[in-house]
Coordinates of C-alpha atoms in Angstrom, one line a residue:
Chain A
X21 CA 141.8 140.4 81.2
X22 CA 140.4 138.2 83.7
X23 CA 137.1 135.8 83.3
X24 CA 135.0 134.5 86.6
X25 CA 134.0 130.8 86.2
X26 CA 131.8 129.4 88.7
X27 CA 131.8 125.3 89.0
X28 CA 129.1 123.8 90.7
X29 CA 129.4 120.3 91.9
X30 CA 127.2 117.9 94.0
X31 CA 130.1 118.5 96.7
X32 CA 131.4 121.7 96.2
X33 CA 130.8 124.7 94.7
X34 CA 134.4 126.7 93.3
X35 CA 134.6 130.0 91.8
X36 CA 137.9 131.1 90.0
X37 CA 139.3 134.1 88.4
X38 CA 140.9 133.0 85.1
X39 CA 143.2 134.8 83.2
X40 CA 143.6 134.8 79.4
X41 CA 145.9 131.9 79.1
X42 CA 143.9 129.8 81.4
X43 CA 145.6 130.0 84.6
X44 CA 143.3 130.4 87.6
X45 CA 144.6 133.4 89.7
X46 CA 142.1 133.4 92.4
X47 CA 139.8 130.7 93.8
X48 CA 137.7 130.2 96.4
X49 CA 135.4 127.0 97.3
X50 CA 132.5 126.2 99.6
X51 CA 131.0 122.8 100.3
X52 CA 127.5 122.6 98.2
X53 CA 124.4 123.8 100.2
X54 CA 121.2 122.4 100.0
X55 CA 119.4 125.8 99.3
X56 CA 120.7 127.3 96.1
X57 CA 119.8 130.6 97.4
X58 CA 122.5 130.2 99.8
X59 CA 124.9 129.5 96.7
X60 CA 123.7 132.5 95.0
X61 CA 124.3 134.7 98.0
X62 CA 128.2 133.2 98.4
X63 CA 129.0 133.4 94.8
X64 CA 127.7 137.0 94.7
X65 CA 129.8 138.2 98.0
X66 CA 132.8 136.0 96.8
X67 CA 133.4 137.4 93.4
X68 CA 132.3 140.9 94.2
X69 CA 135.2 143.5 93.3
X70 CA 136.8 140.8 91.0
X71 CA 137.9 141.8 87.5
X72 CA 135.5 140.1 85.5
X73 CA 134.1 142.0 82.1
X74 CA 130.5 142.0 82.2
X75 CA 129.6 138.4 81.8
X76 CA 130.6 135.2 84.3
X77 CA 130.0 131.7 83.2
X78 CA 128.9 128.7 85.2
X79 CA 129.0 125.3 84.5
X80 CA 126.4 123.2 86.6
X81 CA 125.5 119.0 86.5
X82 CA 122.5 118.2 84.3
X83 CA 119.8 118.0 83.1
X84 CA 119.6 122.0 82.8
X85 CA 118.2 124.2 80.3
X86 CA 121.3 125.9 79.8
X87 CA 120.0 128.8 77.6
X88 CA 117.3 129.7 80.2
X89 CA 120.0 129.0 83.1
X90 CA 117.4 126.8 85.0
X91 CA 118.1 123.6 86.7
X92 CA 115.9 120.6 86.0
X93 CA 116.1 117.5 88.3
X94 CA 119.9 116.7 88.8
X95 CA 120.1 114.1 91.0
X96 CA 123.1 115.3 93.3
X97 CA 121.3 118.7 93.8
X98 CA 118.2 117.5 95.2
X99 CA 117.1 120.9 96.8
X100 CA 118.2 122.8 93.3
X101 CA 115.3 121.3 91.3
X102 CA 113.9 123.8 89.1
X103 CA 115.6 126.7 90.6
X104 CA 116.2 129.5 88.0
X105 CA 119.9 130.0 88.8
X106 CA 120.8 132.3 85.8
X107 CA 118.1 135.0 86.8
X108 CA 118.7 134.8 90.1
X109 CA 122.5 135.1 90.0
X110 CA 122.4 137.8 87.4
X111 CA 120.1 139.7 89.9
X112 CA 122.4 139.1 92.8
X113 CA 125.8 140.0 91.2
X114 CA 124.9 142.5 88.4
X115 CA 126.6 140.7 85.8
X116 CA 125.1 138.6 83.0
X117 CA 125.4 134.6 83.6
X118 CA 126.1 131.8 80.8
X119 CA 125.3 128.6 81.8
X120 CA 126.6 125.4 80.2
X121 CA 126.3 121.6 81.7
X122 CA 129.4 120.1 83.0
X123 CA 130.6 118.3 80.2
X124 CA 130.5 121.1 77.4
X125 CA 131.9 123.5 79.9
X126 CA 135.1 121.0 80.3
X127 CA 135.0 120.4 76.2
X128 CA 135.2 124.3 76.4
X129 CA 138.0 124.3 78.7
X130 CA 140.0 121.5 76.8
X131 CA 139.7 123.3 73.6
X132 CA 140.6 126.6 74.2
X133 CA 143.4 126.0 77.2
X134 CA 143.8 122.3 77.1
X135 CA 144.6 119.0 75.2
X136 CA 142.6 120.2 72.3
X137 CA 144.0 123.8 72.2
X138 CA 144.4 124.5 68.5
X139 CA 142.0 122.1 66.8
X140 CA 139.8 122.8 64.5
X141 CA 137.0 120.5 66.3
X142 CA 137.0 118.3 69.6
X143 CA 134.9 115.8 71.4
X144 CA 135.6 115.7 74.8
X145 CA 134.3 112.0 76.4
X146 CA 134.2 112.1 80.3
X147 CA 134.2 108.5 81.6
X148 CA 133.5 108.5 85.2
X149 CA 130.4 107.5 87.3
X150 CA 128.5 108.1 83.9
X151 CA 130.0 108.3 80.3
X152 CA 129.1 111.9 78.5
X153 CA 130.6 114.2 75.7
X154 CA 131.0 117.9 74.9
X155 CA 131.4 118.6 71.3
X156 CA 132.7 121.6 69.8
X157 CA 132.8 122.2 66.0
X158 CA 134.3 125.4 64.8
X159 CA 134.0 127.5 68.0
X160 CA 130.5 126.3 68.8
X161 CA 129.3 124.2 71.5
X162 CA 126.9 121.8 69.9
X163 CA 124.3 121.6 72.6
X164 CA 121.3 119.8 70.9
X165 CA 118.1 121.2 70.2
X166 CA 116.7 119.5 73.5
X167 CA 119.8 119.9 74.8
X168 CA 120.8 116.2 74.5
X169 CA 123.9 117.0 72.1
X170 CA 126.9 114.8 73.3
X171 CA 124.5 112.8 75.6
X172 CA 126.5 109.6 74.1
X173 CA 126.3 107.5 77.8
X174 CA 122.8 106.7 76.0
X175 CA 123.9 105.6 72.9
X176 CA 122.9 101.7 72.0
X177 CA 126.7 100.0 71.0
X178 CA 125.5 96.3 71.8
X179 CA 122.7 93.9 71.7
X180 CA 122.2 93.5 75.7
X181 CA 124.0 94.8 79.0
X182 CA 123.0 95.7 82.5
X183 CA 120.0 97.4 83.1
X184 CA 120.3 101.1 84.2
X185 CA 117.3 103.1 85.2
X186 CA 116.3 105.5 82.4
X187 CA 119.1 104.3 79.8
X188 CA 119.0 101.9 76.8
X189 CA 120.0 98.4 77.0
X190 CA 123.1 97.9 75.7
X191 CA 124.1 101.6 76.4
X192 CA 128.0 102.9 76.3
X193 CA 127.5 104.2 79.8
X194 CA 125.7 101.0 81.2
X195 CA 128.6 98.6 79.4
X196 CA 131.8 101.1 79.8
X197 CA 131.2 103.9 82.5
X198 CA 133.9 103.8 85.2
X199 CA 130.8 102.8 87.9
X200 CA 130.5 99.7 85.3
X201 CA 134.1 98.8 85.2
X202 CA 134.1 98.8 88.8
X203 CA 130.8 96.5 89.4
X204 CA 132.8 94.1 86.8
X205 CA 136.1 94.4 88.9
X206 CA 134.3 93.4 92.2
X207 CA 132.1 90.8 90.7
X208 CA 135.7 89.4 89.5
X209 CA 136.6 89.7 93.4
X210 CA 139.0 92.6 92.8
X211 CA 138.8 95.6 95.2
X212 CA 139.4 99.0 95.0
X213 CA 137.9 100.3 91.4
X214 CA 139.7 101.2 88.4
X215 CA 143.2 102.3 89.3
X216 CA 143.5 99.2 91.1
X217 CA 142.2 97.1 88.4
X218 CA 144.6 98.8 85.8
X219 CA 147.8 98.4 88.0
X220 CA 146.7 94.4 88.2
X221 CA 146.5 94.2 84.5
X222 CA 149.7 96.1 83.8
X223 CA 151.2 93.7 86.2
X224 CA 150.1 90.6 84.3
X225 CA 146.8 89.6 86.3
X226 CA 144.8 87.7 83.6
X227 CA 141.6 88.2 85.2
X228 CA 142.3 92.1 85.6
X229 CA 143.6 91.9 81.3
X230 CA 140.2 90.2 80.4
X231 CA 138.2 92.7 82.0
X232 CA 139.8 95.8 80.7
X233 CA 140.0 94.2 77.3
X234 CA 136.4 93.7 77.0
X235 CA 136.1 97.6 78.7
X236 CA 138.5 98.9 75.8
X237 CA 136.4 97.2 73.0
X238 CA 133.0 98.8 74.5
X239 CA 134.9 101.8 74.9
X240 CA 136.2 102.0 71.3
X241 CA 132.5 101.0 70.0
X242 CA 131.3 104.3 71.6
X243 CA 134.5 106.4 70.5
X244 CA 134.1 104.9 66.6
X245 CA 130.2 105.7 66.8
X246 CA 130.8 109.5 68.0
X247 CA 133.5 109.8 65.4
X248 CA 131.2 108.5 62.5
X249 CA 128.8 110.9 63.1
X250 CA 131.0 114.6 63.7
X251 CA 134.1 113.4 62.7
X252 CA 136.4 115.7 65.2
X253 CA 139.9 116.7 64.7
X254 CA 140.4 115.3 68.2
X255 CA 139.2 112.8 70.7
X256 CA 140.0 114.1 74.2
X257 CA 139.2 111.6 77.1
X258 CA 138.5 113.2 80.3
X259 CA 136.9 111.9 83.7
X260 CA 137.9 109.4 86.6
X261 CA 138.9 106.8 84.4
X262 CA 141.4 108.9 82.9
X263 CA 143.8 109.1 85.6
X264 CA 144.7 105.5 84.4
X265 CA 145.1 106.7 80.7
X266 CA 148.9 105.7 80.8
X267 CA 147.8 102.2 81.4
X268 CA 145.1 102.3 78.6
X269 CA 145.6 104.8 75.9
X270 CA 147.7 103.1 73.5
X271 CA 145.3 100.0 73.3
X272 CA 142.5 102.2 73.2
X273 CA 143.5 104.0 70.3
X274 CA 144.7 100.9 68.0
X275 CA 141.0 99.6 69.1
X276 CA 139.1 102.7 67.8
X277 CA 141.6 103.1 64.6
X278 CA 140.6 99.2 63.7
X279 CA 136.9 100.4 63.8
X280 CA 137.2 103.3 61.4
X281 CA 137.5 103.5 57.9
X282 CA 141.1 102.5 56.8
X283 CA 141.9 106.1 55.7
X284 CA 140.8 107.7 58.9
X285 CA 142.7 105.0 61.0
X286 CA 145.9 106.7 60.2
X287 CA 144.9 110.2 61.4
X288 CA 142.6 109.4 64.4
X289 CA 143.8 111.7 67.2
X290 CA 143.1 110.4 70.9
X291 CA 144.3 112.5 73.8
X292 CA 144.3 112.8 77.7
X293 CA 142.3 115.6 79.2
X294 CA 145.1 118.0 80.5
X295 CA 143.2 120.8 83.0
X296 CA 142.4 117.9 85.8
X297 CA 140.6 119.6 88.8
X298 CA 140.2 123.2 87.1
X299 CA 138.7 121.9 84.2
X300 CA 134.8 123.0 85.4
X301 CA 136.0 126.6 86.2
X302 CA 138.4 127.2 83.4
X303 CA 135.4 126.1 81.0
X304 CA 132.8 128.6 82.8
X305 CA 135.4 131.0 82.3
X306 CA 136.0 130.4 78.8
X307 CA 132.2 130.2 77.8
X308 CA 131.5 133.9 76.9
X309 CA 134.2 133.2 73.7
X310 CA 132.0 130.3 72.2
X311 CA 128.5 130.1 70.9
X312 CA 126.4 127.5 71.7
X313 CA 123.7 125.9 69.0
Chain B
X8 CA 118.2 135.0 41.4
X9 CA 118.5 131.5 39.8
X10 CA 121.6 128.9 41.1
X11 CA 122.9 126.4 39.2
X12 CA 123.0 122.6 40.7
X13 CA 124.9 119.6 38.9
X14 CA 124.3 116.5 40.5
X15 CA 126.8 113.6 39.7
X16 CA 125.3 109.9 39.9
X17 CA 126.8 106.9 38.6
X18 CA 124.2 106.3 36.2
X19 CA 123.6 109.8 35.1
X20 CA 124.5 113.6 35.3
X21 CA 121.6 116.3 35.9
X22 CA 122.1 120.0 35.4
X23 CA 119.8 122.3 36.5
X24 CA 119.0 126.0 37.0
X25 CA 116.9 126.4 40.4
X26 CA 115.1 129.2 41.4
X27 CA 114.8 130.9 44.9
X28 CA 112.2 129.2 45.9
X29 CA 113.9 125.8 45.5
X30 CA 111.9 125.0 41.9
X31 CA 113.9 123.6 39.1
X32 CA 113.0 125.7 36.1
X33 CA 116.0 124.4 33.3
X34 CA 117.3 120.8 33.6
X35 CA 119.5 118.6 31.4
X36 CA 120.6 115.3 32.0
X37 CA 123.0 112.7 30.4
X38 CA 124.2 109.3 30.9
X39 CA 127.5 109.4 33.0
X40 CA 130.7 109.1 30.8
X41 CA 133.3 107.1 32.0
X42 CA 135.8 109.7 31.1
X43 CA 135.3 112.8 33.8
X44 CA 137.0 115.4 31.1
X45 CA 133.8 114.5 29.1
X46 CA 131.6 115.1 31.8
X47 CA 133.6 118.9 32.5
X48 CA 132.8 119.3 28.8
X49 CA 128.9 118.7 28.8
X50 CA 128.5 120.8 32.1
X51 CA 130.5 123.9 30.6
X52 CA 128.7 123.9 27.3
X53 CA 124.8 122.8 29.1
X54 CA 125.0 125.8 31.6
X55 CA 126.4 128.3 29.2
X56 CA 124.4 131.2 29.4
X57 CA 122.4 130.1 32.3
X58 CA 121.9 132.9 34.9
X59 CA 124.2 131.4 38.1
X60 CA 125.9 134.3 40.2
X61 CA 129.6 133.4 40.5
X62 CA 129.3 130.3 42.0
X63 CA 127.9 126.7 40.8
X64 CA 127.2 124.0 43.4
X65 CA 128.2 120.0 42.7
X66 CA 127.0 116.9 44.8
X67 CA 129.1 114.1 44.1
X68 CA 129.2 110.6 45.7
X69 CA 132.2 110.2 48.2
X70 CA 134.6 109.3 49.1
X71 CA 135.5 112.9 48.1
X72 CA 137.8 115.5 49.5
X73 CA 134.8 118.1 49.1
X74 CA 137.0 121.4 49.9
X75 CA 139.4 120.4 47.4
X76 CA 136.6 118.9 45.0
X77 CA 138.7 116.1 44.1
X78 CA 137.5 112.7 43.8
X79 CA 139.0 109.9 45.7
X80 CA 137.8 106.1 44.7
X81 CA 133.6 106.6 44.5
X82 CA 133.4 102.7 43.9
X83 CA 130.5 103.6 40.6
X84 CA 132.6 106.1 39.2
X85 CA 135.8 103.9 38.2
X86 CA 137.3 106.1 35.5
X87 CA 137.1 109.1 37.5
X88 CA 139.6 108.2 40.7
X89 CA 141.7 110.8 41.8
X90 CA 140.2 113.3 39.3
X91 CA 140.2 117.0 40.2
X92 CA 137.0 118.2 39.4
X93 CA 136.6 121.3 40.8
X94 CA 139.7 122.8 39.4
X95 CA 138.8 121.2 35.9
X96 CA 135.2 122.4 36.0
X97 CA 136.2 126.2 37.4
X98 CA 138.8 126.4 34.3
X99 CA 136.1 125.1 31.6
X100 CA 133.0 127.0 33.0
X101 CA 135.1 130.0 34.5
X102 CA 133.0 129.8 37.4
X103 CA 133.7 129.1 41.2
X104 CA 132.6 125.7 42.0
X105 CA 131.5 124.3 45.4
X106 CA 131.4 120.7 45.9
X107 CA 129.7 118.2 48.6
X108 CA 129.1 114.8 48.7
X109 CA 125.3 113.6 48.0
X110 CA 124.1 112.9 51.6
X111 CA 125.6 116.5 52.9
X112 CA 123.9 118.1 49.7
X113 CA 120.5 116.4 50.4
X114 CA 120.6 117.4 53.9
X115 CA 121.1 120.8 52.4
X116 CA 118.1 120.5 49.9
X117 CA 115.9 119.3 52.7
X118 CA 116.9 122.0 55.0
X119 CA 116.8 125.1 52.7
X120 CA 113.5 123.7 50.8
X121 CA 112.2 120.4 51.9
X122 CA 111.0 118.4 54.7
X123 CA 113.6 120.4 57.1
X124 CA 112.5 124.0 56.3
X125 CA 112.5 126.5 59.1
X126 CA 114.1 124.0 61.4
X127 CA 117.2 124.9 63.4
X128 CA 119.1 122.0 63.0
X129 CA 118.6 118.6 60.4
X130 CA 119.9 115.1 60.2
X131 CA 119.3 114.0 57.1
X132 CA 119.6 110.0 56.9
X133 CA 119.4 108.0 53.6
X134 CA 118.6 104.4 53.5
X135 CA 118.8 102.9 50.3
X136 CA 122.1 100.6 49.0
X137 CA 124.0 102.1 52.5
X138 CA 122.8 104.3 55.1
X139 CA 124.4 107.5 55.2
X140 CA 123.7 110.9 57.0
X141 CA 124.3 114.7 56.4
X142 CA 124.3 117.0 59.6
X143 CA 123.2 120.4 59.5
X144 CA 123.5 122.6 62.3
X145 CA 122.9 126.5 62.7
X146 CA 123.2 126.6 58.9
X147 CA 126.7 124.6 58.9
X148 CA 127.2 121.3 57.4
X149 CA 129.1 119.0 59.9
X150 CA 131.2 117.7 57.1
X151 CA 133.9 116.2 59.6
X152 CA 137.6 116.6 60.1
X153 CA 138.5 113.9 57.7
X154 CA 135.4 114.0 55.7
X155 CA 133.6 111.2 57.9
X156 CA 131.1 113.6 59.4
X157 CA 127.5 111.8 58.6
X158 CA 129.3 108.5 58.1
X159 CA 126.4 106.9 60.4
X160 CA 126.2 103.5 58.5
X161 CA 129.8 102.4 60.0
X162 CA 128.3 103.1 63.5
X163 CA 128.2 100.2 65.8
X164 CA 124.6 99.2 67.0
X165 CA 125.1 95.4 67.8
X166 CA 127.3 92.7 68.6
X167 CA 127.2 91.0 65.1
X168 CA 125.9 90.9 61.8
X169 CA 126.7 90.2 58.4
X170 CA 130.5 90.7 56.9
X171 CA 130.4 93.8 54.8
X172 CA 133.5 95.0 53.0
X173 CA 135.4 97.7 54.9
X174 CA 132.5 98.2 57.3
X175 CA 132.3 97.2 61.0
X176 CA 130.5 93.7 62.5
X177 CA 127.3 95.0 63.8
X178 CA 127.4 98.4 61.7
X179 CA 124.0 100.2 61.0
X180 CA 124.4 99.6 57.4
X181 CA 125.1 95.7 57.3
X182 CA 122.3 95.2 59.6
X183 CA 119.5 97.9 58.1
X184 CA 120.4 99.6 54.9
X185 CA 118.1 98.6 51.9
X186 CA 120.3 95.9 50.6
X187 CA 120.1 94.3 53.6
X188 CA 116.6 94.5 54.3
X189 CA 116.6 93.1 50.7
X190 CA 119.0 90.4 51.3
X191 CA 116.8 89.1 54.4
X192 CA 113.4 89.1 52.4
X193 CA 115.1 87.2 49.6
X194 CA 116.4 84.5 52.1
X195 CA 112.9 84.2 53.5
X196 CA 111.9 83.5 49.8
X197 CA 109.9 86.9 49.3
X198 CA 110.7 88.4 46.1
X199 CA 111.2 91.6 44.7
X200 CA 112.7 94.1 47.2
X201 CA 111.8 96.4 50.2
X202 CA 108.3 97.8 48.4
X203 CA 107.1 94.0 48.2
X204 CA 108.1 93.4 51.6
X205 CA 106.3 96.3 53.3
X206 CA 103.2 95.8 51.1
X207 CA 102.9 92.2 51.8
X208 CA 103.3 93.2 55.7
X209 CA 100.3 95.8 55.5
X210 CA 98.4 92.8 54.3
X211 CA 99.4 90.7 57.2
X212 CA 101.8 88.2 56.1
X213 CA 103.6 87.3 59.7
X214 CA 107.1 86.5 58.1
X215 CA 107.2 90.0 56.2
X216 CA 106.2 91.8 59.6
X217 CA 109.1 89.8 61.4
X218 CA 111.4 91.1 59.3
X219 CA 110.4 94.9 59.2
X220 CA 110.1 94.7 63.3
X221 CA 113.9 93.6 63.2
X222 CA 114.5 96.4 60.4
X223 CA 112.7 98.9 62.4
X224 CA 114.6 98.0 65.8
X225 CA 118.1 98.6 64.1
X226 CA 116.9 101.4 62.4
X227 CA 115.7 103.1 65.5
X228 CA 119.2 101.9 67.3
X229 CA 120.8 103.8 64.8
X230 CA 118.6 107.0 64.8
X231 CA 118.8 107.3 68.6
X232 CA 122.5 107.2 68.4
X233 CA 122.6 109.9 66.0
X234 CA 119.9 111.5 68.4
X235 CA 122.4 111.2 71.4
X236 CA 125.1 112.9 69.7
X237 CA 124.0 116.0 68.3
X238 CA 120.4 116.1 69.0
X239 CA 119.0 117.9 65.6
X240 CA 115.9 119.5 65.6
X241 CA 114.3 117.2 63.2
X242 CA 115.5 114.0 61.3
X243 CA 114.5 113.7 57.8
X244 CA 114.2 110.1 56.4
X245 CA 115.6 109.6 52.7
X246 CA 116.9 107.1 50.1
X247 CA 115.3 104.3 48.2
X248 CA 113.7 102.8 51.4
X249 CA 111.7 106.1 52.1
X250 CA 109.6 105.3 49.2
X251 CA 107.7 103.2 51.3
X252 CA 107.4 105.5 54.6
X253 CA 103.7 105.4 54.8
X254 CA 104.3 102.0 55.8
X255 CA 107.0 102.5 58.6
X256 CA 107.1 105.9 59.9
X257 CA 104.5 105.8 62.6
X258 CA 106.2 102.3 63.9
X259 CA 109.7 104.0 63.3
X260 CA 109.0 107.2 65.5
X261 CA 107.6 104.8 68.2
X262 CA 110.7 102.7 68.3
X263 CA 113.3 105.9 68.3
X264 CA 111.0 107.6 71.3
X265 CA 111.3 104.5 73.3
X266 CA 115.3 104.3 72.8
X267 CA 115.7 108.4 74.0
X268 CA 115.3 110.2 77.0
X269 CA 111.5 110.7 78.5
X270 CA 111.9 114.1 78.2
X271 CA 113.0 114.0 74.5
X272 CA 110.3 110.7 73.4
X273 CA 107.6 113.4 73.5
X274 CA 109.4 116.0 71.0
X275 CA 111.5 113.6 68.6
X276 CA 110.5 114.7 65.2
X277 CA 110.9 112.0 62.1
X278 CA 110.0 113.3 58.7
X279 CA 110.0 112.1 55.3
X280 CA 112.3 113.5 52.6
X281 CA 110.0 115.9 50.5
X282 CA 112.4 116.6 47.1
X283 CA 112.5 113.0 45.5
X284 CA 114.7 112.8 42.6
X285 CA 115.5 116.6 42.4
X286 CA 117.0 116.5 45.8
X287 CA 120.8 116.2 44.4
X288 CA 120.3 119.1 42.0
X289 CA 118.7 121.5 44.7
X290 CA 120.8 120.5 47.0
X291 CA 124.0 121.8 45.0
X292 CA 122.4 124.4 44.1
X293 CA 121.8 125.8 47.7
X294 CA 125.1 124.8 48.7
X295 CA 126.6 128.4 48.3
X296 CA 124.4 129.6 51.2
X297 CA 126.1 127.2 53.8
X298 CA 129.3 127.2 55.4
X299 CA 131.2 123.7 55.7
X300 CA 132.8 122.7 59.0

């Protein structure tokens, strides 16, 4: 049985047919059009004739009203604000549509087919331009009553930090996103962003090591806070920065273990995301297997 | 249909028969014995003949392995460490036993019969000697994979703070528990603890006002962090400090609203716990209506 997953991003829209083992068997993409009506037409035409069951899943950037399938005001999709995507796509494709924000869809993908396969519960944490999370407990996506479940980037983990529009002072995202890490590297005269920074640190550069130690401390505070709220079976680290996971996972795991109760320190389970660029379409395709609460 | 709830505390053990509306119709208590075998005998004798269905609920102080019904090392019950309470009580009373830690049981009580009745999801936050929470989403108690769900007192909300055995530096509990508030009041020469402090502040005492403003900021950080993880329909404030809720709830609500996204600020829903001293037995009695995940 195949399932269709659509991944809407600021740059491209991907449509895939995914088999029951999570393998992408058919794949198409276009550059994201300014006009969402055009995207709806392209999706309906592209998947026409694909085996699908009665439901297709869509992963999309927030903020969005997932249950209604309504875009709110995603910064990277200026022409899409307020667009009733679910309603339009259901009419055009004659299939029912389930939508979910991209962090929750990624969590679903990693839970069903990726690094968290077989676990009882999972927190997927994406560290990239921003910091966000998707939480799955017992087959249910904890989307939150107002859609703010997993908005952990806005958690307060320090007394102060750089100002970031719309976010709390001392928030996890403002202190430890990929962007924040890159900004600090740049201020210290290191060019090229997170990968270069980790590479420099691994060759013994002390300035780079210092910046990374600081980043690890902030990241561990955020992960420990998440742990002390829902205590998931495992935490999966994804997003752009996870490409450098071999450089930091051991240190990060130790830093988190030092911030939880002793009885939990031994069993804390941090993993690197496994699905890479297909996470979005796979997550979208498996949404129908989960319940949103 | 009646249900039996047992509330085990460091000082007393309470046994109650609770009706379907959450009213306590029969109630007995004893001082907590040092020997848990004695407690098991007292409970079995006391509830003998009470209408109960096949299951009785027990609320107990953590740390505990709720599913196994096993006490770990609760500091206020030194003679109970490692005691297999569920197994012993099931044998003595010939009924099946469900156990839950006291914060989760209080959350269940407030969700089914108290301040959170009718809501989709709830976070119960107790502010007393310590700070802890119980989370209920869609009729399920989020107990956590290692039993650390709702252990929000150990969340890191500041760069530093008073040292507290076994807790993180800058943790919510070390900065803003009832104990922490009382300690600060004492250091400022104010005698009598939280109620006196709130009373002084309401009569215009500037030192008291300053201490409370600081406490509200820390408490709001913790509540905002909880919000940005699970986004519950409502947050219920309980525990000893909630006795002073009329003095601080308006300010606290404003402080939390200032720390969440604008779209959520208008609808953030803080409530004062409604069930008072019967919370434990009521929560224990309703446990069989919920699922633990």
